[in-house]
């Protein structure tokens, strides 16, 4: 197993017994969806509620080393918890999947084969939405690559529905960027 | 708390992570200086062994910085 696989196994071995549903998002999900890309870390979104954030963050830091000295208040304030897997020295960013869309992403993710493991990767449509939302230069470049490979096989009905929901959050730019890359 | 507020807070969180990665906090600097002090105390005036141990520590630090940099 390479360090990515080992770290992913550690994450899975942590989440399953603790009954925490999760999905792999970010650069690694891009690689899973056949986009050539480098990544230094692993992005995970966890299905949790505001009420159990403290207990989940305590569980996380009992298994992984937090980057910040005040990880629990940081997680409660910013909903993201960066840690290191000390066995592999790999960085993991755990995000609290608190929004309706995050929960949907986790529920829609399916366990798929990745190396020797079966892991819950987010769907390509949900990855597109995350990229449209983040909208940094790097995300735009990723969207261009996604379009090259997946443009003709996307669930457009789902994408239109989700992007319409985001337009209610004053994010009409997401629809226009989507149209630029995928129509 | 609304979804919009959650997204906003999370964006700020990622921003903080990316800006802090390139810096060494006061706490970590003091921890590093503390380790230098220990090395010097242990090795007395043996300059070569002090140099060797400091270089090893610096190498570890360099690797950590590389690891934390996106």
Coordinates of N, CA and C in Angstrom, one line a residue:
Chain A
X1 N 0.8 -1.2 0.0 CA 0.0 0.0 0.0 C 0.9 1.3 0.0
X2 N 0.5 2.2 -0.8 CA 1.2 3.5 -0.8 C 0.7 4.4 0.4
X3 N 1.4 5.5 0.7 CA 1.0 6.3 1.8 C -0.5 6.8 1.7
X4 N -0.9 7.1 0.5 CA -2.3 7.5 0.3 C -3.3 6.4 0.8
X5 N -3.0 5.2 0.2 CA -3.9 4.1 0.6 C -3.9 3.8 2.1
X6 N -2.7 3.8 2.7 CA -2.5 3.6 4.1 C -3.3 4.6 4.9
X7 N -3.2 5.9 4.5 CA -3.9 6.9 5.2 C -5.4 6.8 5.1
X8 N -5.9 6.4 3.8 CA -7.3 6.2 3.6 C -7.8 5.1 4.4
X9 N -7.0 4.0 4.5 CA -7.4 2.9 5.4 C -7.5 3.3 6.8
X10 N -6.6 4.2 7.3 CA -6.7 4.7 8.7 C -7.9 5.5 8.9
X11 N -8.3 6.3 7.9 CA -9.5 7.1 8.0 C -10.8 6.2 8.1
X12 N -10.8 5.2 7.2 CA -11.9 4.2 7.1 C -12.0 3.5 8.4
X13 N -10.8 3.0 8.9 CA -10.8 2.3 10.2 C -11.2 3.1 11.4
X14 N -11.1 4.4 11.2 CA -11.5 5.3 12.3 C -13.0 5.6 12.1
X15 N -13.5 5.8 10.9 CA -14.9 6.2 10.8 C -15.9 5.1 11.0
X16 N -15.6 3.9 10.5 CA -16.5 2.8 10.5 C -16.9 2.4 12.0
X17 N -15.9 2.1 12.8 CA -16.3 1.8 14.2 C -17.0 2.9 15.0
X18 N -16.7 4.1 14.6 CA -17.3 5.3 15.3 C -18.6 5.7 14.6
X19 N -19.0 4.9 13.6 CA -20.3 5.1 12.9 C -20.4 6.5 12.3
X20 N -19.3 7.0 11.7 CA -19.4 8.3 11.1 C -19.3 8.1 9.6
X21 N -20.4 8.5 8.9 CA -20.4 8.4 7.5 C -19.6 9.5 6.9
X22 N -18.9 9.3 5.8 CA -18.1 10.3 5.2 C -18.0 10.1 3.7
X23 N -17.4 11.1 3.1 CA -17.1 11.0 1.6 C -15.7 11.6 1.4
X24 N -15.0 11.0 0.4 CA -13.7 11.6 0.0 C -14.0 12.6 -1.1
X25 N -13.5 13.8 -0.9 CA -13.7 14.9 -1.9 C -12.3 15.4 -2.3
X26 N -12.3 16.6 -3.0 CA -11.0 17.2 -3.3 C -10.2 16.5 -4.3
X27 N -8.8 16.7 -4.2 CA -7.9 16.2 -5.2 C -7.9 14.7 -5.4
X28 N -8.1 14.0 -4.3 CA -8.1 12.5 -4.4 C -9.3 12.0 -5.1
X29 N -10.5 12.7 -4.9 CA -11.7 12.3 -5.6 C -11.5 12.6 -7.1
X30 N -10.8 13.7 -7.4 CA -10.5 14.0 -8.9 C -9.7 12.9 -9.5
X31 N -8.6 12.4 -8.8 CA -7.8 11.3 -9.3 C -8.7 10.1 -9.4
X32 N -9.5 9.8 -8.5 CA -10.4 8.6 -8.6 C -11.3 8.7 -9.9
X33 N -11.7 9.9 -10.2 CA -12.5 10.1 -11.4 C -11.7 10.4 -12.7
X34 N -10.5 9.9 -12.6 CA -9.6 9.8 -13.8 C -9.0 11.1 -14.3
X35 N -9.0 12.1 -13.4 CA -8.4 13.4 -13.7 C -6.9 13.4 -13.3
X36 N -6.0 13.6 -14.2 CA -4.6 13.6 -13.8 C -4.3 14.9 -13.0
X37 N -3.9 14.7 -11.8 CA -3.7 15.8 -10.9 C -2.8 15.4 -9.7
X38 N -2.1 16.3 -9.2 CA -1.3 15.9 -8.0 C -2.0 16.5 -6.8
X39 N -1.8 15.8 -5.7 CA -2.3 16.3 -4.4 C -1.4 15.9 -3.3
X40 N -1.4 16.8 -2.2 CA -0.5 16.5 -1.1 C -1.3 16.0 0.1
X41 N -2.6 16.2 0.0 CA -3.4 15.9 1.2 C -4.7 15.2 0.8
X42 N -5.5 14.9 1.9 CA -6.7 14.1 1.7 C -7.9 15.0 2.3
X43 N -8.9 15.2 1.5 CA -10.0 16.0 1.9 C -11.2 15.1 2.2
X44 N -11.7 15.2 3.4 CA -12.8 14.3 3.8 C -14.0 15.2 4.3
X45 N -15.2 14.8 4.0 CA -16.3 15.5 4.6 C -17.1 14.5 5.4
X46 N -17.4 14.9 6.6 CA -18.0 14.0 7.6 C -19.4 14.3 7.8
X47 N -20.3 13.3 7.9 CA -21.7 13.5 8.2 C -21.9 13.7 9.7
X48 N -21.9 15.0 10.1 CA -22.1 15.2 11.6 C -23.1 16.4 11.7
X49 N -23.5 16.6 13.0 CA -24.4 17.8 13.3 C -23.6 18.7 14.2
X50 N -24.2 19.9 14.3 CA -23.5 20.9 15.2 C -23.4 20.4 16.6
X51 N -24.4 19.6 17.1 CA -24.5 19.1 18.4 C -23.3 18.1 18.8
X52 N -22.9 17.3 17.8 CA -21.9 16.4 18.1 C -20.5 16.7 17.6
X53 N -20.3 18.0 17.2 CA -19.0 18.4 16.7 C -17.9 18.2 17.7
X54 N -18.2 18.6 19.0 CA -17.1 18.5 20.0 C -16.7 17.0 20.2
X55 N -17.7 16.1 20.3 CA -17.3 14.7 20.6 C -16.6 14.1 19.4
X56 N -17.1 14.5 18.1 CA -16.4 13.9 17.0 C -15.0 14.5 16.9
X57 N -14.8 15.8 17.1 CA -13.4 16.3 17.1 C -12.5 15.7 18.1
X58 N -13.0 15.4 19.3 CA -12.2 14.7 20.3 C -11.8 13.3 19.8
X59 N -12.8 12.6 19.1 CA -12.4 11.3 18.6 C -11.4 11.4 17.5
X60 N -11.5 12.4 16.7 CA -10.5 12.6 15.6 C -9.1 12.8 16.2
X61 N -9.0 13.7 17.1 CA -7.7 14.1 17.6 C -7.1 13.0 18.5
X62 N -7.9 12.0 18.9 CA -7.4 10.9 19.7 C -6.7 9.9 18.7
X63 N -7.0 10.0 17.4 CA -6.5 9.1 16.4 C -5.4 9.8 15.5
X64 N -5.7 11.1 15.2 CA -4.8 11.9 14.3 C -4.2 13.1 15.0
X65 N -3.0 13.5 14.6 CA -2.4 14.7 15.3 C -2.9 16.0 14.7
X66 N -3.5 16.9 15.5 CA -4.0 18.1 14.9 C -2.8 19.1 14.6
X67 N -3.0 19.9 13.6 CA -2.0 20.9 13.2 C -2.0 22.1 14.2
X68 N -3.2 22.5 14.6 CA -3.3 23.6 15.5 C -3.3 23.2 16.9
X69 N -2.9 24.1 17.8 CA -2.8 23.8 19.2 C -4.3 23.8 19.9
X70 N -5.2 24.5 19.2 CA -6.6 24.6 19.7 C -7.6 24.0 18.7
X71 N -7.4 22.7 18.4 CA -8.2 22.1 17.4 C -9.7 22.1 17.6
X72 N -10.2 21.9 18.8 CA -11.6 21.8 19.0 C -12.3 23.1 18.8
X73 N -11.8 24.2 19.4 CA -12.5 25.5 19.1 C -12.4 25.9 17.6
X74 N -11.2 25.5 17.0 CA -11.0 25.8 15.6 C -12.1 25.1 14.7
X75 N -12.3 23.8 15.0 CA -13.3 23.0 14.3 C -14.7 23.6 14.5
X76 N -15.0 24.0 15.8 CA -16.3 24.5 16.1 C -16.6 25.9 15.4
X77 N -15.5 26.6 15.2 CA -15.6 28.0 14.6 C -15.6 27.9 13.1
X78 N -14.7 27.1 12.5 CA -14.5 27.1 11.1 C -14.9 25.8 10.4
X79 N -15.4 24.8 11.1 CA -15.9 23.6 10.5 C -14.9 22.8 9.7
X80 N -13.7 23.0 9.9 CA -12.6 22.2 9.3 C -11.5 21.9 10.3
X81 N -11.0 20.7 10.2 CA -10.0 20.3 11.2 C -8.9 19.6 10.5
X82 N -7.8 20.4 10.3 CA -6.6 19.8 9.6 C -5.7 19.0 10.6
X83 N -5.4 17.8 10.2 CA -4.6 16.9 11.1 C -3.6 16.1 10.2
X84 N -2.7 15.4 10.9 CA -1.7 14.6 10.3 C -1.9 13.2 10.8
X85 N -1.8 12.3 9.8 CA -1.7 10.9 10.2 C -0.2 10.6 10.5
X86 N 0.1 10.4 11.7 CA 1.5 10.2 12.1 C 2.2 9.0 11.5
X87 N 1.4 8.0 11.2 CA 1.9 6.8 10.6 C 2.5 7.0 9.2
X88 N 1.8 7.8 8.5 CA 2.2 8.0 7.1 C 2.7 9.5 6.8
X89 N 2.5 10.3 7.8 CA 2.9 11.8 7.7 C 2.1 12.5 6.7
X90 N 0.9 11.9 6.4 CA 0.0 12.6 5.4 C -1.0 13.5 6.1
X91 N -1.2 14.6 5.4 CA -2.2 15.6 5.9 C -3.6 15.3 5.5
X92 N -4.5 15.4 6.5 CA -6.0 15.2 6.2 C -6.7 16.4 6.6
X93 N -7.6 16.9 5.8 CA -8.5 18.0 6.2 C -9.9 17.4 6.4
X94 N -10.4 17.3 7.6 CA -11.7 16.9 7.9 C -12.7 18.1 7.9
X95 N -13.7 18.0 7.0 CA -14.7 19.1 7.0 C -16.0 18.6 7.7
X96 N -16.6 19.5 8.4 CA -17.9 19.1 9.0 C -19.0 19.2 7.9
X97 N -19.6 18.1 7.5 CA -20.6 18.1 6.5 C -21.9 18.5 7.1
X98 N -22.1 19.8 7.3 CA -23.3 20.3 8.0 C -24.4 20.8 7.1
X99 N -24.1 21.2 5.9 CA -25.1 21.8 5.0 C -25.9 20.7 4.4
X100 N -27.1 21.1 3.9 CA -27.9 20.2 3.2 C -27.2 19.5 2.0
X101 N -26.4 20.3 1.3 CA -25.6 19.8 0.1 C -24.6 18.8 0.6
X102 N -23.8 19.1 1.7 CA -22.8 18.2 2.2 C -23.4 16.8 2.5
X103 N -24.6 16.9 3.2 CA -25.2 15.6 3.6 C -25.6 14.8 2.4
X104 N -26.1 15.5 1.4 CA -26.5 14.9 0.1 C -25.3 14.2 -0.5
X105 N -24.1 14.9 -0.5 CA -22.9 14.4 -1.1 C -22.5 13.1 -0.4
X106 N -22.6 13.1 0.9 CA -22.2 11.9 1.6 C -23.2 10.7 1.3
X107 N -24.4 11.0 1.3 CA -25.4 10.0 1.1 C -25.3 9.4 -0.3
X108 N -25.0 10.3 -1.3 CA -24.8 9.9 -2.7 C -23.5 9.1 -3.0
X109 N -22.5 9.3 -2.1 CA -21.3 8.6 -2.4 C -21.4 7.1 -2.3
X110 N -20.6 6.5 -3.2 CA -20.7 5.0 -3.2 C -19.3 4.4 -3.0
X111 N -19.3 3.3 -2.3 CA -18.0 2.7 -2.1 C -17.5 2.1 -3.4
X112 N -16.3 2.5 -3.8 CA -15.7 2.0 -5.0 C -14.3 1.6 -4.8
X113 N -13.8 0.7 -5.7 CA -12.5 0.1 -5.5 C -11.4 1.2 -5.8
X114 N -10.5 1.3 -4.9 CA -9.4 2.3 -5.1 C -8.1 1.5 -4.5
X115 N -7.3 1.1 -5.5 CA -6.2 0.2 -5.0 C -6.7 -1.1 -4.5
X116 N -6.3 -1.4 -3.2 CA -6.8 -2.6 -2.6 C -8.0 -2.3 -1.7
X117 N -8.5 -1.1 -1.7 CA -9.6 -0.7 -0.8 C -10.9 -0.4 -1.5
X118 N -12.0 -0.4 -0.7 CA -13.3 0.0 -1.2 C -13.6 1.3 -0.4
X119 N -13.7 2.4 -1.1 CA -13.9 3.7 -0.3 C -15.0 4.5 -0.9
X120 N -15.6 5.4 0.0 CA -16.7 6.2 -0.4 C -16.3 7.5 -1.1
X121 N -16.2 7.5 -2.4 CA -15.8 8.7 -3.2 C -17.1 9.5 -3.5
X122 N -17.0 10.8 -3.5 CA -18.1 11.6 -4.0 C -18.3 11.5 -5.5
X123 N -19.5 11.7 -5.9 CA -19.8 11.5 -7.4 C -19.1 12.7 -8.2
X124 N -19.0 12.4 -9.4 CA -18.4 13.5 -10.3 C -19.2 14.8 -10.3
X125 N -20.5 14.6 -10.3 CA -21.4 15.8 -10.3 C -21.2 16.6 -9.0
X126 N -21.1 15.9 -7.9 CA -20.9 16.6 -6.6 C -19.6 17.3 -6.5
X127 N -18.6 16.6 -7.1 CA -17.2 17.2 -7.2 C -17.3 18.5 -8.0
X128 N -18.0 18.5 -9.1 CA -18.2 19.6 -10.0 C -18.8 20.8 -9.2
X129 N -19.8 20.5 -8.4 CA -20.4 21.5 -7.6 C -19.5 22.1 -6.6
X130 N -18.7 21.3 -5.9 CA -17.7 21.8 -4.9 C -16.7 22.7 -5.6
X131 N -16.3 22.3 -6.8 CA -15.3 23.1 -7.6 C -15.9 24.4 -8.0
X132 N -17.1 24.4 -8.5 CA -17.8 25.6 -8.9 C -18.0 26.5 -7.7
X133 N -18.2 25.9 -6.5 CA -18.4 26.7 -5.3 C -17.1 27.4 -4.9
X134 N -16.0 26.6 -4.9 CA -14.7 27.2 -4.4 C -14.2 28.2 -5.4
X135 N -14.3 27.9 -6.7 CA -14.0 28.9 -7.8 C -12.7 29.6 -7.8
X136 N -11.6 28.9 -7.3 CA -10.3 29.5 -7.3 C -9.7 29.1 -8.7
X137 N -8.5 29.7 -9.1 CA -7.9 29.4 -10.4 C -7.8 27.9 -10.6
X138 N -7.3 27.3 -9.5 CA -7.0 25.8 -9.6 C -8.3 25.0 -9.8
X139 N -9.4 25.5 -9.2 CA -10.7 24.8 -9.4 C -11.2 25.0 -10.9
X140 N -10.9 26.1 -11.4 CA -11.3 26.4 -12.8 C -10.5 25.4 -13.7
X141 N -9.2 25.3 -13.4 CA -8.4 24.4 -14.2 C -8.9 22.9 -14.1
X142 N -9.3 22.6 -12.9 CA -9.8 21.2 -12.7 C -11.1 21.0 -13.4
X143 N -12.0 22.0 -13.4 CA -13.3 21.9 -14.1 C -13.0 21.7 -15.6
X144 N -12.0 22.4 -16.2 CA -11.7 22.2 -17.6 C -11.3 20.8 -17.9
X145 N -10.5 20.2 -17.0 CA -10.1 18.8 -17.2 C -11.3 17.9 -17.0
X146 N -12.1 18.1 -16.0 CA -13.3 17.3 -15.8 C -14.2 17.3 -17.1
X147 N -14.4 18.5 -17.6 CA -15.2 18.6 -18.8 C -14.7 17.8 -20.0
X148 N -13.4 17.7 -20.1 CA -12.8 16.9 -21.2 C -13.2 15.5 -21.2
X149 N -13.2 15.0 -20.0 CA -13.5 13.5 -19.8 C -15.0 13.2 -19.5
X150 N -15.6 14.0 -18.8 CA -17.0 13.6 -18.3 C -18.1 14.4 -18.9
X151 N -17.8 15.4 -19.7 CA -18.9 16.3 -20.2 C -20.1 15.5 -20.8
X152 N -19.9 14.4 -21.5 CA -21.1 13.8 -22.1 C -21.8 12.7 -21.3
X153 N -21.3 12.5 -20.1 CA -21.9 11.5 -19.2 C -22.4 12.0 -17.9
X154 N -22.7 13.3 -17.8 CA -23.1 13.8 -16.5 C -24.6 13.8 -16.2
X155 N -25.0 13.7 -15.0 CA -26.4 13.7 -14.6 C -26.8 15.2 -14.6
X156 N -27.2 15.7 -15.7 CA -27.5 17.1 -15.9 C -28.7 17.6 -15.1
X157 N -29.7 16.7 -15.0 CA -30.9 17.0 -14.2 C -30.5 17.3 -12.7
X158 N -29.7 16.5 -12.2 CA -29.2 16.7 -10.8 C -28.4 18.0 -10.7
X159 N -27.5 18.2 -11.6 CA -26.6 19.4 -11.6 C -27.5 20.6 -11.7
X160 N -28.5 20.7 -12.6 CA -29.3 21.9 -12.7 C -30.1 22.1 -11.4
X161 N -30.6 21.1 -10.8 CA -31.3 21.2 -9.5 C -30.4 21.8 -8.4
X162 N -29.2 21.2 -8.3 CA -28.3 21.7 -7.2 C -27.9 23.1 -7.5
X163 N -27.5 23.4 -8.7 CA -27.0 24.7 -9.0 C -28.1 25.8 -8.8
X164 N -29.4 25.4 -9.1 CA -30.5 26.3 -8.8 C -30.6 26.6 -7.3
X165 N -30.4 25.6 -6.5 CA -30.4 25.8 -5.0 C -29.3 26.8 -4.6
X166 N -28.1 26.6 -5.2 CA -27.0 27.5 -4.9 C -27.2 28.9 -5.3
X167 N -28.0 29.1 -6.4 CA -28.3 30.5 -6.8 C -29.1 31.2 -5.7
X168 N -29.8 30.5 -4.9 CA -30.5 31.1 -3.8 C -29.5 31.7 -2.7
X169 N -28.3 31.2 -2.8 CA -27.2 31.7 -1.8 C -26.4 32.8 -2.5
X170 N -27.1 33.4 -3.5 CA -26.4 34.5 -4.3 C -25.2 34.0 -5.0
X171 N -25.2 32.8 -5.5 CA -24.1 32.2 -6.2 C -24.4 31.9 -7.7
X172 N -24.9 33.0 -8.3 CA -25.3 32.8 -9.8 C -24.1 32.5 -10.6
X173 N -22.9 32.9 -10.1 CA -21.7 32.7 -10.9 C -21.4 31.2 -11.1
X174 N -22.0 30.4 -10.2 CA -21.8 28.9 -10.3 C -22.5 28.4 -11.6
X175 N -23.6 29.0 -11.9 CA -24.4 28.5 -13.1 C -23.7 29.0 -14.3
X176 N -23.2 30.3 -14.3 CA -22.5 30.7 -15.5 C -21.2 30.0 -15.8
X177 N -20.5 29.7 -14.7 CA -19.2 28.9 -14.9 C -19.5 27.5 -15.4
X178 N -20.6 26.9 -14.8 CA -21.0 25.6 -15.3 C -21.3 25.6 -16.8
X179 N -22.1 26.6 -17.2 CA -22.4 26.7 -18.6 C -21.2 26.9 -19.5
X180 N -20.2 27.7 -19.0 CA -19.0 27.9 -19.8 C -18.2 26.6 -20.0
X181 N -18.2 25.8 -19.0 CA -17.4 24.5 -19.1 C -18.1 23.3 -19.6
X182 N -19.4 23.2 -19.4 CA -20.1 22.0 -19.6 C -21.2 22.0 -20.7
X183 N -21.5 23.2 -21.2 CA -22.6 23.3 -22.2 C -22.0 23.5 -23.6
Chain B
X1 N -28.2 27.9 12.5 CA -27.2 28.4 11.6 C -27.5 28.1 10.2
X2 N -27.4 29.0 9.2 CA -27.8 28.7 7.9 C -26.6 28.1 7.1
X3 N -27.0 27.5 5.9 CA -26.0 26.9 5.1 C -25.0 28.0 4.6
X4 N -25.5 29.2 4.3 CA -24.7 30.3 3.9 C -23.6 30.6 4.9
X5 N -24.0 30.7 6.2 CA -23.1 31.0 7.3 C -22.0 29.9 7.4
X6 N -22.5 28.6 7.3 CA -21.6 27.5 7.4 C -20.5 27.6 6.3
X7 N -21.0 27.8 5.0 CA -20.0 27.9 3.9 C -19.0 29.1 4.1
X8 N -19.5 30.2 4.7 CA -18.6 31.3 4.9 C -17.6 31.0 5.9
X9 N -18.0 30.4 7.0 CA -17.1 30.1 8.1 C -16.0 29.1 7.6
X10 N -16.5 28.1 6.8 CA -15.6 27.1 6.3 C -14.5 27.7 5.4
X11 N -15.0 28.6 4.5 CA -14.0 29.3 3.6 C -13.0 30.0 4.4
X12 N -13.4 30.7 5.5 CA -12.5 31.4 6.4 C -11.5 30.4 7.0
X13 N -12.0 29.3 7.4 CA -11.2 28.2 8.0 C -10.1 27.8 7.0
X14 N -10.5 27.5 5.8 CA -9.5 27.1 4.8 C -8.5 28.2 4.5
X15 N -9.0 29.4 4.5 CA -8.1 30.6 4.3 C -7.0 30.6 5.5
X16 N -7.5 30.4 6.7 CA -6.6 30.5 7.8 C -5.6 29.3 7.8
X17 N -6.0 28.2 7.4 CA -5.1 27.0 7.2 C -4.0 27.4 6.2
X18 N -4.4 27.9 5.1 CA -3.4 28.2 4.0 C -2.4 29.3 4.5
X19 N -2.9 30.3 5.2 CA -1.9 31.4 5.6 C -1.0 31.0 6.7
X20 N -1.5 30.1 7.6 CA -0.7 29.7 8.8 C 0.3 28.7 8.4
X21 N 0.1 28.0 7.3 CA 1.0 26.9 6.9 C 2.4 27.4 6.7
X22 N 2.5 28.6 6.1 CA 3.9 29.1 5.7 C 4.6 29.7 6.9
X23 N 3.9 29.9 8.0 CA 4.5 30.6 9.1 C 4.9 29.6 10.3
X24 N 5.8 30.0 11.1 CA 6.1 29.2 12.3 C 5.5 30.0 13.5
X25 N 4.6 29.4 14.2 CA 4.0 30.1 15.3 C 5.1 30.3 16.4
X26 N 4.7 31.3 17.3 CA 5.6 31.6 18.5 C 5.9 30.3 19.3
X27 N 4.8 29.6 19.5 CA 4.8 28.4 20.3 C 5.9 27.4 19.7
X28 N 5.8 27.2 18.4 CA 6.7 26.2 17.7 C 8.1 26.8 17.7
X29 N 8.3 28.1 17.6 CA 9.6 28.7 17.6 C 10.3 28.5 18.9
X30 N 9.5 28.7 20.0 CA 10.0 28.5 21.4 C 10.3 27.0 21.6
X31 N 9.5 26.2 21.1 CA 9.7 24.7 21.2 C 11.0 24.4 20.6
X32 N 11.3 24.9 19.4 CA 12.5 24.7 18.6 C 13.7 25.2 19.4
X33 N 13.6 26.5 19.9 CA 14.7 27.1 20.6 C 15.0 26.3 21.9
X34 N 13.9 25.8 22.5 CA 14.0 24.9 23.7 C 14.8 23.7 23.4
X35 N 14.6 23.1 22.2 CA 15.3 21.9 21.8 C 16.8 22.2 21.6
X36 N 17.0 23.4 21.0 CA 18.4 23.8 20.8 C 19.2 23.9 22.2
X37 N 18.4 24.5 23.1 CA 19.0 24.7 24.5 C 19.4 23.4 25.1
X38 N 18.5 22.4 24.9 CA 18.7 21.0 25.4 C 19.9 20.4 24.8
X39 N 20.0 20.6 23.5 CA 21.2 20.0 22.7 C 22.5 20.6 23.2
X40 N 22.5 21.9 23.4 CA 23.7 22.6 23.9 C 24.1 22.1 25.3
X41 N 23.1 22.1 26.1 CA 23.3 21.6 27.5 C 23.9 20.2 27.5
X42 N 23.4 19.4 26.7 CA 23.8 18.0 26.6 C 25.2 17.8 26.1
X43 N 25.5 18.6 25.1 CA 26.8 18.5 24.4 C 27.9 19.4 24.9
X44 N 27.6 20.2 25.9 CA 28.5 21.2 26.5 C 29.2 22.0 25.4
X45 N 30.5 21.9 25.2 CA 31.2 22.8 24.2 C 31.6 22.0 23.0
X46 N 31.0 20.8 22.8 CA 31.4 20.1 21.6 C 30.7 20.6 20.4
X47 N 31.3 21.6 19.7 CA 30.7 22.3 18.6 C 30.2 21.4 17.5
X48 N 31.0 20.4 17.2 CA 30.6 19.5 16.1 C 29.4 18.7 16.3
X49 N 29.2 18.1 17.5 CA 28.0 17.4 17.8 C 26.8 18.3 17.9
X50 N 27.0 19.5 18.4 CA 25.9 20.5 18.5 C 25.4 20.7 17.1
X51 N 26.4 21.0 16.2 CA 26.1 21.3 14.8 C 25.3 20.2 14.1
X52 N 25.8 19.0 14.4 CA 25.1 17.8 13.8 C 23.7 17.6 14.2
X53 N 23.4 17.8 15.5 CA 22.1 17.6 16.1 C 21.2 18.7 15.6
X54 N 21.7 20.0 15.5 CA 20.9 21.1 15.0 C 20.5 20.9 13.6
X55 N 21.5 20.4 12.8 CA 21.2 20.1 11.4 C 20.1 19.0 11.2
X56 N 20.1 18.0 12.1 CA 19.1 17.0 12.0 C 17.7 17.6 12.3
X57 N 17.7 18.4 13.4 CA 16.4 19.1 13.7 C 15.9 19.9 12.6
X58 N 16.8 20.7 12.0 CA 16.5 21.6 10.9 C 15.9 20.8 9.7
X59 N 16.5 19.6 9.5 CA 16.0 18.7 8.4 C 14.6 18.3 8.7
X60 N 14.3 17.9 9.9 CA 13.0 17.5 10.3 C 12.0 18.6 10.1
X61 N 12.4 19.8 10.5 CA 11.6 21.0 10.4 C 11.3 21.3 8.9
X62 N 12.3 21.2 8.1 CA 12.1 21.4 6.6 C 11.1 20.4 6.0
X63 N 11.2 19.2 6.5 CA 10.2 18.2 6.0 C 8.8 18.5 6.5
X64 N 8.7 19.0 7.7 CA 7.4 19.3 8.2 C 6.8 20.5 7.5
X65 N 7.6 21.5 7.1 CA 7.1 22.6 6.4 C 6.6 22.2 5.0
X66 N 7.4 21.3 4.4 CA 7.0 20.8 3.1 C 5.7 20.0 3.1
X67 N 5.6 19.3 4.2 CA 4.4 18.5 4.4 C 3.1 19.3 4.6
X68 N 3.3 20.4 5.4 CA 2.2 21.3 5.7 C 1.9 22.2 4.5
X69 N 2.8 22.4 3.6 CA 2.5 23.3 2.5 C 1.7 22.6 1.4
X70 N 0.6 23.3 1.0 CA -0.2 22.8 -0.1 C 0.4 22.9 -1.4

